[in-house]
mmCIF file of C-alpha atoms and ligand atoms in Angstrom:
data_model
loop_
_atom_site.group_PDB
_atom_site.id
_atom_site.type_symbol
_atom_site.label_atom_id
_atom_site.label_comp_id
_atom_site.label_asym_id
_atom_site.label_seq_id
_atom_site.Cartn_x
_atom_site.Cartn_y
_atom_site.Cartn_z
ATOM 1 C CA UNK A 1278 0.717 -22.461 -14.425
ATOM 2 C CA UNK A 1279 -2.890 -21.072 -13.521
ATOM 3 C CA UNK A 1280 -3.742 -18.257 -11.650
ATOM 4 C CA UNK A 1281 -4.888 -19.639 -8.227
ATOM 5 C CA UNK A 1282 -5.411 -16.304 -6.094
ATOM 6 C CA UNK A 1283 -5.252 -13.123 -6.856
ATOM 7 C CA UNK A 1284 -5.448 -9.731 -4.804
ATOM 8 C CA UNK A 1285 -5.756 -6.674 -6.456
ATOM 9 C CA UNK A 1286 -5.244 -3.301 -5.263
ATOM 10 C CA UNK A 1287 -7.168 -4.224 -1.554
ATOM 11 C CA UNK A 1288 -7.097 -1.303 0.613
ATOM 12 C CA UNK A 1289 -8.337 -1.558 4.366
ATOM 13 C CA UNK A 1290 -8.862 0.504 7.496
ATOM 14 C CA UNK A 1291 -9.943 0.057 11.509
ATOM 15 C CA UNK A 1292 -11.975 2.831 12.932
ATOM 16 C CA UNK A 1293 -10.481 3.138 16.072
ATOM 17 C CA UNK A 1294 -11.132 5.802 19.003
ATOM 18 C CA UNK A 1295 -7.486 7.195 18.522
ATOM 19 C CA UNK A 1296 -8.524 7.368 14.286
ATOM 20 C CA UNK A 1297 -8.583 5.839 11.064
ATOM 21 C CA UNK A 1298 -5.556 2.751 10.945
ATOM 22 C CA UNK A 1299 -4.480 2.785 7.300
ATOM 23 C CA UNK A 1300 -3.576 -1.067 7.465
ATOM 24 C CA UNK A 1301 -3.520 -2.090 3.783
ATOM 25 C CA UNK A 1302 -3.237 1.195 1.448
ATOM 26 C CA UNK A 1303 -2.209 -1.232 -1.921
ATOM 27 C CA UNK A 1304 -1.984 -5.100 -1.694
ATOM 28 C CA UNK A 1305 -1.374 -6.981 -5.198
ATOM 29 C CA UNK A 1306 -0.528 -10.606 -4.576
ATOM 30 C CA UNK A 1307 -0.997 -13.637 -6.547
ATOM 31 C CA UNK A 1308 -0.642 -17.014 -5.996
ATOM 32 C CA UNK A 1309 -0.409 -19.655 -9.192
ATOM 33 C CA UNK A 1310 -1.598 -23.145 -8.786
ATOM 34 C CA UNK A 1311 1.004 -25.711 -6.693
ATOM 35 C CA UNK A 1312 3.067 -22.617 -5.742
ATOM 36 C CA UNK A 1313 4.642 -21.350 -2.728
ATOM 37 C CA UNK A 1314 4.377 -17.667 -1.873
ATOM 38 C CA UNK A 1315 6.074 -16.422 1.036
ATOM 39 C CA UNK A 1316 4.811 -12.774 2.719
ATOM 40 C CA UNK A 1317 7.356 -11.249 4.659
ATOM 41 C CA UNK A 1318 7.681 -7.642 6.357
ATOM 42 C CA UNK A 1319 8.191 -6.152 9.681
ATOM 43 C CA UNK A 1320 5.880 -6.790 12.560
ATOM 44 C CA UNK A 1321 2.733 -4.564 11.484
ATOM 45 C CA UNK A 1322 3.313 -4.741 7.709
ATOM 46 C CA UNK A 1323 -0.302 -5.802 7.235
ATOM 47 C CA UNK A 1324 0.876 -9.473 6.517
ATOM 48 C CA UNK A 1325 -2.005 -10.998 9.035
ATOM 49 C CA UNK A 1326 -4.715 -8.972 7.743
ATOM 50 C CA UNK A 1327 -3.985 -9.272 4.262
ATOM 51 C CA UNK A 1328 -4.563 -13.454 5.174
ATOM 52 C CA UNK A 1329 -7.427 -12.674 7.253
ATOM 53 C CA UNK A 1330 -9.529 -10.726 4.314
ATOM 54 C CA UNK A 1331 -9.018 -13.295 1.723
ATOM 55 C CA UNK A 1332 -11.018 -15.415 4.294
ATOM 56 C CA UNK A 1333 -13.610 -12.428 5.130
ATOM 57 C CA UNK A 1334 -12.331 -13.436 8.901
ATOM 58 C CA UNK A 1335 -12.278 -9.369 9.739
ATOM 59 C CA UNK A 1336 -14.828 -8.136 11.423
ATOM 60 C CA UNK A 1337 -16.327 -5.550 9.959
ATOM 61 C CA UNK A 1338 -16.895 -2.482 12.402
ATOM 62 C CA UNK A 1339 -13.918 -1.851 13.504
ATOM 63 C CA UNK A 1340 -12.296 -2.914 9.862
ATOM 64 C CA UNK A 1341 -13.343 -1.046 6.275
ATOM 65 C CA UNK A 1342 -12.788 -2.471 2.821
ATOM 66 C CA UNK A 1343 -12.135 0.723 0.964
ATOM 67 C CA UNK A 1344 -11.571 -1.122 -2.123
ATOM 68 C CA UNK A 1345 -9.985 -4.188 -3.303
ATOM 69 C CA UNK A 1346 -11.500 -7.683 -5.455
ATOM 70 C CA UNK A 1347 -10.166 -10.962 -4.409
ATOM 71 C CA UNK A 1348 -10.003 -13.847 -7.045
ATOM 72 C CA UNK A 1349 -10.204 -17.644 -5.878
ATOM 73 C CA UNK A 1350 -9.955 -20.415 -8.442
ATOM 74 C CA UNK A 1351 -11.453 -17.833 -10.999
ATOM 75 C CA UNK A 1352 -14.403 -16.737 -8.958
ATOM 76 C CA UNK A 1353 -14.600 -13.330 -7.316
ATOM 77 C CA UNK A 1354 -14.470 -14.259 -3.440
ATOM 78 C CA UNK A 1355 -14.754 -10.677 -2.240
ATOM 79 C CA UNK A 1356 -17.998 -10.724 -3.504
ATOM 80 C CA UNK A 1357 -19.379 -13.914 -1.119
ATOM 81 C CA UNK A 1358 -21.951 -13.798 1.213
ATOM 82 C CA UNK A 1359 -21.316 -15.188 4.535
ATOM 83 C CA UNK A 1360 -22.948 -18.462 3.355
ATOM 84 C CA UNK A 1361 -20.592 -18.693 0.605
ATOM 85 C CA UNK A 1362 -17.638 -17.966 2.285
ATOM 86 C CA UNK A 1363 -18.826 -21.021 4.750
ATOM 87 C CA UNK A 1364 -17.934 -22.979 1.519
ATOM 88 C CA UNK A 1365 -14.398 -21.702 1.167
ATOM 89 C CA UNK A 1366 -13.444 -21.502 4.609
ATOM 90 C CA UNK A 1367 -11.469 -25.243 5.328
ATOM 91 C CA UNK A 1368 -12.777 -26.749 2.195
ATOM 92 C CA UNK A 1369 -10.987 -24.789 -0.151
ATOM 93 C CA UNK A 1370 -8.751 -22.411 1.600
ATOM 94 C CA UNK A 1371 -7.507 -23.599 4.719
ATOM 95 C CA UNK A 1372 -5.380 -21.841 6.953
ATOM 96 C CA UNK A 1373 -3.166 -22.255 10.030
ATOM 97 C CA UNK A 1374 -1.469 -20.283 13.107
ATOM 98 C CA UNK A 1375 1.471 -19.133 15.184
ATOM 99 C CA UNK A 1376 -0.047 -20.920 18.123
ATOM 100 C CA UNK A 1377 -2.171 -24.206 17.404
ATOM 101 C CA UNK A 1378 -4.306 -23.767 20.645
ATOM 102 C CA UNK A 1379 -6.229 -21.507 19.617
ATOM 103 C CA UNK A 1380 -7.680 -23.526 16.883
ATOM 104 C CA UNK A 1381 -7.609 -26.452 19.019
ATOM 105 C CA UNK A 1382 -10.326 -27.156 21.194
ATOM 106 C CA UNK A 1383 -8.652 -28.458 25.114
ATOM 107 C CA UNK A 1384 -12.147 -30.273 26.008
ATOM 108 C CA UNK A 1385 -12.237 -32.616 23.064
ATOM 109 C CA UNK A 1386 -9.628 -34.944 21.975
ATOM 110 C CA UNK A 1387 -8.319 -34.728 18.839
ATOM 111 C CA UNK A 1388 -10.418 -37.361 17.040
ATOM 112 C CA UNK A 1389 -13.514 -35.986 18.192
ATOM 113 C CA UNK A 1390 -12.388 -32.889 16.758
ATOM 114 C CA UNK A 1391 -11.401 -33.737 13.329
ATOM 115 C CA UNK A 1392 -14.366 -36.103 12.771
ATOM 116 C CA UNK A 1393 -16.361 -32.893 13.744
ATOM 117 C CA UNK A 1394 -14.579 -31.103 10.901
ATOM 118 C CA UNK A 1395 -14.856 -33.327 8.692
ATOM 119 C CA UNK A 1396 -18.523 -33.967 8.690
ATOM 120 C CA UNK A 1397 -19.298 -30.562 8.850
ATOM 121 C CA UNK A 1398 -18.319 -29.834 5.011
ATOM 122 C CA UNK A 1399 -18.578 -33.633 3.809
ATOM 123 C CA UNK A 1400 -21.345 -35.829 4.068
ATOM 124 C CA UNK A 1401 -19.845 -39.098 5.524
ATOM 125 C CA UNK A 1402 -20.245 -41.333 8.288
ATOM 126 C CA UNK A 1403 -17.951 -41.445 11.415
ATOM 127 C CA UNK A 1404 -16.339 -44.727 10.631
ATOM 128 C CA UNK A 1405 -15.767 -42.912 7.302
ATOM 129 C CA UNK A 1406 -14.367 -39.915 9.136
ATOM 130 C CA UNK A 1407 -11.934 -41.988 10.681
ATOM 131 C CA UNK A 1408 -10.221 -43.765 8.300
ATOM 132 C CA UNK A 1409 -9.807 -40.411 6.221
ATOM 133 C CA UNK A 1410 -8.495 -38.662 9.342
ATOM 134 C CA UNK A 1411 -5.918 -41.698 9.843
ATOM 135 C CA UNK A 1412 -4.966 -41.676 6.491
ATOM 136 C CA UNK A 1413 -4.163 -38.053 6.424
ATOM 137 C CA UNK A 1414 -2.106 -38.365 9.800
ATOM 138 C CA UNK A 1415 -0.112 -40.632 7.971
ATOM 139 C CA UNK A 1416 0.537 -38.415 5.351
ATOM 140 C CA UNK A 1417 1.609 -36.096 7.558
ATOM 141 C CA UNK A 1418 4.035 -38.592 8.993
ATOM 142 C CA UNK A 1419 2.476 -39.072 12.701
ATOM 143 C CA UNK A 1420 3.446 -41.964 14.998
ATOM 144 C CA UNK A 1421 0.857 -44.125 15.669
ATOM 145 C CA UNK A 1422 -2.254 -42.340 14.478
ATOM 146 C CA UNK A 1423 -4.644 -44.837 16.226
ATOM 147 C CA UNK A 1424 -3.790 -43.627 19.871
ATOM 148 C CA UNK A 1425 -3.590 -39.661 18.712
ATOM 149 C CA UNK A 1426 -6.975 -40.121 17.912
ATOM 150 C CA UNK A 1427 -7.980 -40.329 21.848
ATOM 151 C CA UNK A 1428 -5.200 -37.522 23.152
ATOM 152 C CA UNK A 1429 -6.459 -34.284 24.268
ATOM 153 C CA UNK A 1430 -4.711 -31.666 22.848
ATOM 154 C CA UNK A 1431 -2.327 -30.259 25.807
ATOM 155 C CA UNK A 1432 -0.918 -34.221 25.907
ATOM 156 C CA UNK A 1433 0.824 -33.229 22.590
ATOM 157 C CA UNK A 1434 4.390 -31.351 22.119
ATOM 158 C CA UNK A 1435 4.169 -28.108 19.871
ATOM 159 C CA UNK A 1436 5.522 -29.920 16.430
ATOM 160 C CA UNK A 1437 2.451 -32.149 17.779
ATOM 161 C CA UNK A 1438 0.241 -30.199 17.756
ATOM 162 C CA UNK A 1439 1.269 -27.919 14.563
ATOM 163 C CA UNK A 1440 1.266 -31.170 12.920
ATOM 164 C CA UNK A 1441 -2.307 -31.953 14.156
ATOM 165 C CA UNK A 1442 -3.156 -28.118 12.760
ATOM 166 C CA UNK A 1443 -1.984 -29.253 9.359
ATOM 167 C CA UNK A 1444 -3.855 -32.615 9.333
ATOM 168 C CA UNK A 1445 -6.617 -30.817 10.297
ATOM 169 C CA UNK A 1446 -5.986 -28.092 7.236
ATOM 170 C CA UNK A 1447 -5.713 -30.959 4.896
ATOM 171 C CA UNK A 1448 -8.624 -33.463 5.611
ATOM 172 C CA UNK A 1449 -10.885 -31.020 3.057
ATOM 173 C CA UNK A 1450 -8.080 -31.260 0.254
ATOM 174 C CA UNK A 1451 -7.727 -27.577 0.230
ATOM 175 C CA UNK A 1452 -6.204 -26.330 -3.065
ATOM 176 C CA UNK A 1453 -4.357 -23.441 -1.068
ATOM 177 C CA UNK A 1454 -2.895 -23.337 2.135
ATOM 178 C CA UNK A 1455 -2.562 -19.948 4.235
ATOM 179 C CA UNK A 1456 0.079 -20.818 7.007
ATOM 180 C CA UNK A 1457 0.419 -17.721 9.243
ATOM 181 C CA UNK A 1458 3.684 -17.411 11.218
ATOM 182 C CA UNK A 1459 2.898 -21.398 11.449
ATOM 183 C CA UNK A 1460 6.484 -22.438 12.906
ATOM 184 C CA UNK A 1461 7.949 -19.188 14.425
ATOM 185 C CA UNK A 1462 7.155 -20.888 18.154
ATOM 186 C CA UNK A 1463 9.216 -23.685 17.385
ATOM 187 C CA UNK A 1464 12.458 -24.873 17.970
ATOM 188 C CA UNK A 1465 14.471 -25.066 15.225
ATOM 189 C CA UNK A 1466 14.863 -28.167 14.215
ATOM 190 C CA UNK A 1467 10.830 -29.152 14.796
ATOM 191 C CA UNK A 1468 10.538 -25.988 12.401
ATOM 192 C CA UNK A 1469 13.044 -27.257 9.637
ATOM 193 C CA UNK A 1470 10.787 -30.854 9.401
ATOM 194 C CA UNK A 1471 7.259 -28.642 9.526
ATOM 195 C CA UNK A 1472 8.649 -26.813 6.495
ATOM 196 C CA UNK A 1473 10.044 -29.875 5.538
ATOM 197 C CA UNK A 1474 5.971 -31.419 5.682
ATOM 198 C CA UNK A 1475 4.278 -28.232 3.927
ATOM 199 C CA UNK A 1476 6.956 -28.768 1.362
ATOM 200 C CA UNK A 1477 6.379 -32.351 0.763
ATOM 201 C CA UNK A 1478 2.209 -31.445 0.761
ATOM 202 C CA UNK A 1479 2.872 -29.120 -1.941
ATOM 203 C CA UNK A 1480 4.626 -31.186 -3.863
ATOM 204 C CA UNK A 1481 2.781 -34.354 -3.116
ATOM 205 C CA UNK A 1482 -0.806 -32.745 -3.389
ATOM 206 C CA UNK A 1483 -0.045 -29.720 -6.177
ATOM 207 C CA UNK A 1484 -0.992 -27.856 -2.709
ATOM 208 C CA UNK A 1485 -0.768 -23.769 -3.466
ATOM 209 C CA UNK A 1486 0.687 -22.337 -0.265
ATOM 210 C CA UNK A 1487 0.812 -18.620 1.107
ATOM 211 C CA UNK A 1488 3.624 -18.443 3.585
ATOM 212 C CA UNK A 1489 3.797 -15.786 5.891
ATOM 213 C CA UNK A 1490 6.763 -15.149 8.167
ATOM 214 C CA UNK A 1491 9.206 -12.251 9.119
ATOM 215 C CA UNK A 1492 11.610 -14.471 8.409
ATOM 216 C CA UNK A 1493 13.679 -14.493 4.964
ATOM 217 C CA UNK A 1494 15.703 -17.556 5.900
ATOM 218 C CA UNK A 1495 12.403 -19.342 5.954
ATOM 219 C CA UNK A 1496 11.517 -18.381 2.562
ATOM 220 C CA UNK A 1497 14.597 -19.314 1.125
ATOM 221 C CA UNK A 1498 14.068 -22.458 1.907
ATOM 222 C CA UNK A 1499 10.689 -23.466 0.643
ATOM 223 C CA UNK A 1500 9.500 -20.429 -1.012
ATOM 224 C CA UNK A 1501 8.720 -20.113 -5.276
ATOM 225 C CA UNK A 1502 8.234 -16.811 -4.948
ATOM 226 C CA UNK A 1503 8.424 -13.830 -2.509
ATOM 227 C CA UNK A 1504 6.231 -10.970 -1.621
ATOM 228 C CA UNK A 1505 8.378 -8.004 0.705
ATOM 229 C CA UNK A 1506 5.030 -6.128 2.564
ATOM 230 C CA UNK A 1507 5.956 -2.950 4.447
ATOM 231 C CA UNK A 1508 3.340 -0.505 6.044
ATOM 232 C CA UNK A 1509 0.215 -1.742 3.627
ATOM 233 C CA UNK A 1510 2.076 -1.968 0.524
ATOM 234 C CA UNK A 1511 3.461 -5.007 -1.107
ATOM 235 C CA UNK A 1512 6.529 -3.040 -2.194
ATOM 236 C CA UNK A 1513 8.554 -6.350 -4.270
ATOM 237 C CA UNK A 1514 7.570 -9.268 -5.088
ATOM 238 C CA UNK A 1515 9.358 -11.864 -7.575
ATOM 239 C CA UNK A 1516 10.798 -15.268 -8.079
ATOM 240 C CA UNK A 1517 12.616 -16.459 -4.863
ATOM 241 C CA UNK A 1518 16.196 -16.343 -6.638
ATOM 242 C CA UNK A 1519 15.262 -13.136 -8.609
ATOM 243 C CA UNK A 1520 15.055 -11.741 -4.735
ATOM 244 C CA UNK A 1521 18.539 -12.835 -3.563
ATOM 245 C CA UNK A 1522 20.271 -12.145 -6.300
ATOM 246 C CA UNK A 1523 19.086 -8.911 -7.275
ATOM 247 C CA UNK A 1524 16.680 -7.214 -4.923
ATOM 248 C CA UNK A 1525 15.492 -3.712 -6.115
ATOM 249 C CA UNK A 1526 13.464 -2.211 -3.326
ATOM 250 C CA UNK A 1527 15.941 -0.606 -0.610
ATOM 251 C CA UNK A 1528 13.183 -2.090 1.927
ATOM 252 C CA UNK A 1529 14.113 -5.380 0.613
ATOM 253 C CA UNK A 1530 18.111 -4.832 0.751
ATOM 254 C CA UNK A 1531 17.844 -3.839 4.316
ATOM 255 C CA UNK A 1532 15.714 -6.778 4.983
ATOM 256 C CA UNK A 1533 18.291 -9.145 3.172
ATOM 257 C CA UNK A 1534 21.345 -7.267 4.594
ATOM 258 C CA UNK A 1535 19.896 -8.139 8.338
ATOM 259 C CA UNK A 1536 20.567 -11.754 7.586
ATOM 260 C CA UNK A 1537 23.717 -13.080 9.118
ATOM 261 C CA UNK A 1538 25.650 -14.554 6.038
ATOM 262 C CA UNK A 1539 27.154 -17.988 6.636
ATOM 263 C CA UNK A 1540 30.108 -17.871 5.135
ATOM 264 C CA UNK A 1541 31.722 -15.165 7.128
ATOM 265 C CA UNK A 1542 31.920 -13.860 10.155
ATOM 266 C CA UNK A 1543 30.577 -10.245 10.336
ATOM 267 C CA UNK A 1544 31.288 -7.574 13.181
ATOM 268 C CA UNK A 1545 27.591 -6.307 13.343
ATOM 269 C CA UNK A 1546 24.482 -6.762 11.472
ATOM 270 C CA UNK A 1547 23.326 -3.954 9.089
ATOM 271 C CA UNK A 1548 19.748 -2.963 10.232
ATOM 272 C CA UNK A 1549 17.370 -0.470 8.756
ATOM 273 C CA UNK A 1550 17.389 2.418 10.631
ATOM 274 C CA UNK A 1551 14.246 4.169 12.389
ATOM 275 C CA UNK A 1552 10.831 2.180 12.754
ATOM 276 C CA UNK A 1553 7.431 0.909 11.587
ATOM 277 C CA UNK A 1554 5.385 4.142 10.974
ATOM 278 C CA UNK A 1555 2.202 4.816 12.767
ATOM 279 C CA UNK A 1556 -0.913 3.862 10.574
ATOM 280 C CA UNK A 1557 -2.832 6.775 12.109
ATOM 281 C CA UNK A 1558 -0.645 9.572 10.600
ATOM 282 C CA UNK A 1559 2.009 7.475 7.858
ATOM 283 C CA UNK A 1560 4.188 9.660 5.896
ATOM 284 C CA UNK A 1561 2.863 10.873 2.565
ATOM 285 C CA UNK A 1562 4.031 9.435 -0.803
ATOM 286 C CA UNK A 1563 5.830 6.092 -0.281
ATOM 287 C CA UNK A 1564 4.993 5.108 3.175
ATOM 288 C CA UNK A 1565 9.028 4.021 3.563
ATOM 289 C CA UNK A 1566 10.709 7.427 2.242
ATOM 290 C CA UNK A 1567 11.979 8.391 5.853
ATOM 291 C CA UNK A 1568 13.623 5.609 6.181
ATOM 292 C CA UNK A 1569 15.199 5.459 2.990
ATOM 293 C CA UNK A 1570 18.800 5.505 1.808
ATOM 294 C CA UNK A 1571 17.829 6.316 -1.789
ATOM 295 C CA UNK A 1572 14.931 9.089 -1.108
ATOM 296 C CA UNK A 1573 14.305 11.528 -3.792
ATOM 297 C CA UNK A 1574 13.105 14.788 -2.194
ATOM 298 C CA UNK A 1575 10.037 16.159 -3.960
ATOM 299 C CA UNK A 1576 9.303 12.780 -5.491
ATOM 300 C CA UNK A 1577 8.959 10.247 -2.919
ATOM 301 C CA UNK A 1578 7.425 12.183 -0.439
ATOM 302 C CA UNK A 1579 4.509 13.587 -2.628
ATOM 303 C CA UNK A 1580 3.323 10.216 -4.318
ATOM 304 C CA UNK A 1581 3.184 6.726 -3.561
ATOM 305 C CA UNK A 1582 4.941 4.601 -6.227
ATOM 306 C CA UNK A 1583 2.808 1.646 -7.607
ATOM 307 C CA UNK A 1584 3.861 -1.638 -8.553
ATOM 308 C CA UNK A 1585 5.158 -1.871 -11.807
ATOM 309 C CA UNK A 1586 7.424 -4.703 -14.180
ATOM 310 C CA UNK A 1587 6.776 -8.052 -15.747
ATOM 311 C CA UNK A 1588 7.844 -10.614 -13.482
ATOM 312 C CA UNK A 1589 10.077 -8.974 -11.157
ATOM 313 C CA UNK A 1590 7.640 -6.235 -9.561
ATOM 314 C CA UNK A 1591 8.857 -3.270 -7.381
ATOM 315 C CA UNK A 1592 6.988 -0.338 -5.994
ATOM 316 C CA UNK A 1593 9.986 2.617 -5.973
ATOM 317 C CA UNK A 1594 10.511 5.708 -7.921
ATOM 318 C CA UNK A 1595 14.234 5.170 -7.084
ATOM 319 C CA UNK A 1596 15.204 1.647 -7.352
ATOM 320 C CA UNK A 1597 18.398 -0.165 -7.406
ATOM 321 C CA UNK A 1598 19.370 -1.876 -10.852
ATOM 322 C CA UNK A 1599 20.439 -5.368 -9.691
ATOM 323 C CA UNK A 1600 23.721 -6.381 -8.277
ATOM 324 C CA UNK A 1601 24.069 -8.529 -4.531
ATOM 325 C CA UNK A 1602 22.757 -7.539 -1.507
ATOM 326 C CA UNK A 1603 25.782 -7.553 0.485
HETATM 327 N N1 LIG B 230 -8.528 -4.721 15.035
HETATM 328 C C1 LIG B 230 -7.628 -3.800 14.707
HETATM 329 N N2 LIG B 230 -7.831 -2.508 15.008
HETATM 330 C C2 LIG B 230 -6.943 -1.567 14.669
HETATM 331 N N3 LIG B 230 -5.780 -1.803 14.021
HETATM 332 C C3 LIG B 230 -5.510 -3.063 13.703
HETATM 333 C C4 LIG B 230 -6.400 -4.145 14.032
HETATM 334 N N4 LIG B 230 -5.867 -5.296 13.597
HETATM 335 C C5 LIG B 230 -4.683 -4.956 13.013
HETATM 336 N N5 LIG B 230 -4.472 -3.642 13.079
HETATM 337 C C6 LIG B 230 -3.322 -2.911 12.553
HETATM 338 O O1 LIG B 230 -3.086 -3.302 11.211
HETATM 339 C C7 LIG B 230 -1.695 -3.317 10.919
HETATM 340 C C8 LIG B 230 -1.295 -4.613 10.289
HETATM 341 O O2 LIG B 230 -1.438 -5.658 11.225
HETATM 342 P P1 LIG B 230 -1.039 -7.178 10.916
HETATM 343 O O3 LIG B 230 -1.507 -7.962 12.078
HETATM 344 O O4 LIG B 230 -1.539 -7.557 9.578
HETATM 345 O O5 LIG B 230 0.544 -7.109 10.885
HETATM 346 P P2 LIG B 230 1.577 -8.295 10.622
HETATM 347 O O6 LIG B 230 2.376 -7.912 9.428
HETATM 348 O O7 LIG B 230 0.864 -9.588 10.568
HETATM 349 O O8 LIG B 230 2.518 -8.216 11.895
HETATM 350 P P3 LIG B 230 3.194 -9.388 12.796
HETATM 351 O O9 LIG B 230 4.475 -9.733 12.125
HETATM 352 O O10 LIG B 230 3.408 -8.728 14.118
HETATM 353 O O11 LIG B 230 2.236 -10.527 12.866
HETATM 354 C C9 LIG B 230 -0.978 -3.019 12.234
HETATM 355 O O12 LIG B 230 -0.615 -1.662 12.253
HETATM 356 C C10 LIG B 230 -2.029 -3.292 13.269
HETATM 357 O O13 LIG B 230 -1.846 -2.480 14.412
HETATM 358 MG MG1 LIG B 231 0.849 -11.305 11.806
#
């Protein structure tokens, strides 16, 4: 399969009054064509950012780009202009949120909006617009797509209106998909039939998605491939399966171990002890060492391991061999 994205060694920072927030110190991601990548990590990880700079969609003060190139479709996107960008954003790389309002507009109804959309980066005309826009709410499997076309946006339920998001996403025929936290406000069961509909796109379409959640359950289900972020790093990343059956980072185990298992009953839930370190000041060498079960003294704390393998990657000086999680 071809390379679709790649991100290679992006570092980023916020000047802020308190100091210098060492978001991303070492992101390496990539994304093949018609795959799904999910991004998971603890709240703060750098997960949202690392979506928001493939886009440019940081604003730049507060955030730095210390260093970093960002590959689209084999062109070098970190490089674009504004203009250029203008070109990716929607049409080729499309992205969605936790909370569909704020891409929603509550003064327009939802046809107006998507026609909008839709002749902004193609030249048609609006009876045009609307067929496409019908179409595509079929795809994504939405009762009668006439009438939606005259709702406002707060007469919708929340799988509503996520669905409406992704609609939206895919009128452009974006080859990649970046779905941020897209179903964590949902109820379970609306959740399980959005993953359900990204699935089907991806395999319908050969859509390339980038999944990011805290969530491992989620990415079991859907995901190709996994990328574990924790304080800036992308500290594992490897085939779904590879994951679960053999994780290697302790970040990773700890992760996996918080997961209730379903086939027995457990007294309590491992958890990873202490918490997300401050970005101002984070602890030298690998950014996880003081909360680590397998720190090497002298080694972990001085250096910050990269990420190194073949096709199962890890970032550790001091990782486990294989073998469950459990
Ligand atoms: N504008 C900003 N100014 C300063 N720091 C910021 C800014 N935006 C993000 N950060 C910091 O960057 C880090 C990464 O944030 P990010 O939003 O990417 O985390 P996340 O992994 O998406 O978390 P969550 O699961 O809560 O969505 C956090 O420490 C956050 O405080
Ligand atoms: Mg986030």
């Amino acid at each position: 399969m071809k390379e679709l994205l790649r991100i290679e060694n992006l570092r980023l920072y916020f000047d802020t009054e308190e100091g210098t927030v060492k978001a991303l110190e070492d992101v390496n991601l990539s994304v093949k064509e018609g795959e799904i990548v999910g991004v998971v990590g603890e709240t703060g990880s750098g997960k949202s950012i690392t979506a928001m700079s493939i886009l440019k969609l940081i604003p730049s003060p507060p955030a730095r780009m210390l260093s970093g190139k960002i590959w689209f479709d084999g062109q070098e996107i970190s490089s674009f202009d504004e203009e250029k960008m203008r070109e990716i954003r929607g049409k080729k790389i499309a992205m969605i949120f936790q909370e569909p309002m704020t891409s929603l507009n509550p003064t327009f109804t939802v046809g107006e909006q998507l026609c909008d959309v839709l002749m902004t980066h193609e030249k048609i005309e609006k009876k045009q617009a609307i067929e496409k826009i019908i179409e595509v709410f079929k795809l994504v499997r939405m009762q009668d797509p006439v009438a939606l076309l005259d709702k406002y946006p707060h007469q919708l339920s929340g799988g509503m209106r996520q669905r409406v998001m992704i609609a939206m996403a895919l009128l452009c025929n974006p080859k990649l998909l970046i779905a941020d936290e897209a179903t964590t406000a949902l109820d379970v069961t609306i959740q399980a039939q959005i993953l359900g509909l990204i699935k089907r796109m991806n395999e319908q379409l050969k859509l390339s998605v980038l999944l990011i959640t805290h969530n491992f359950g989620i990415v079991a289900q859907i995901c190709d491939k996994v990328a574990v972020m924790y304080a800036g790093y992308v500290v594992e990343i490897a085939d779904i399966k590879e994951v679960f059956a053999r994780p290697r980072h302790p970040y990773t185990r700890g992760l996996l171990s918080a997961i209730p298992p379903i086939d027995r009953k457990v007294e309590r839930l491992r958890i990873i002890e202490g918490s997300v370190p401050n970005l101002i000041e984070p602890p030298s060498g690998c950014r996880f060492h003081p909360r680590c079960e397998r720190f090497v003294p002298g080694v972990c704390d001085v250096e910050a391991p990269k990420l190194a393998g073949d096709e199962h990657m890890v970032a550790c000086f001091n990782p486990y061999n294989g073998g469950g999680s459990r």
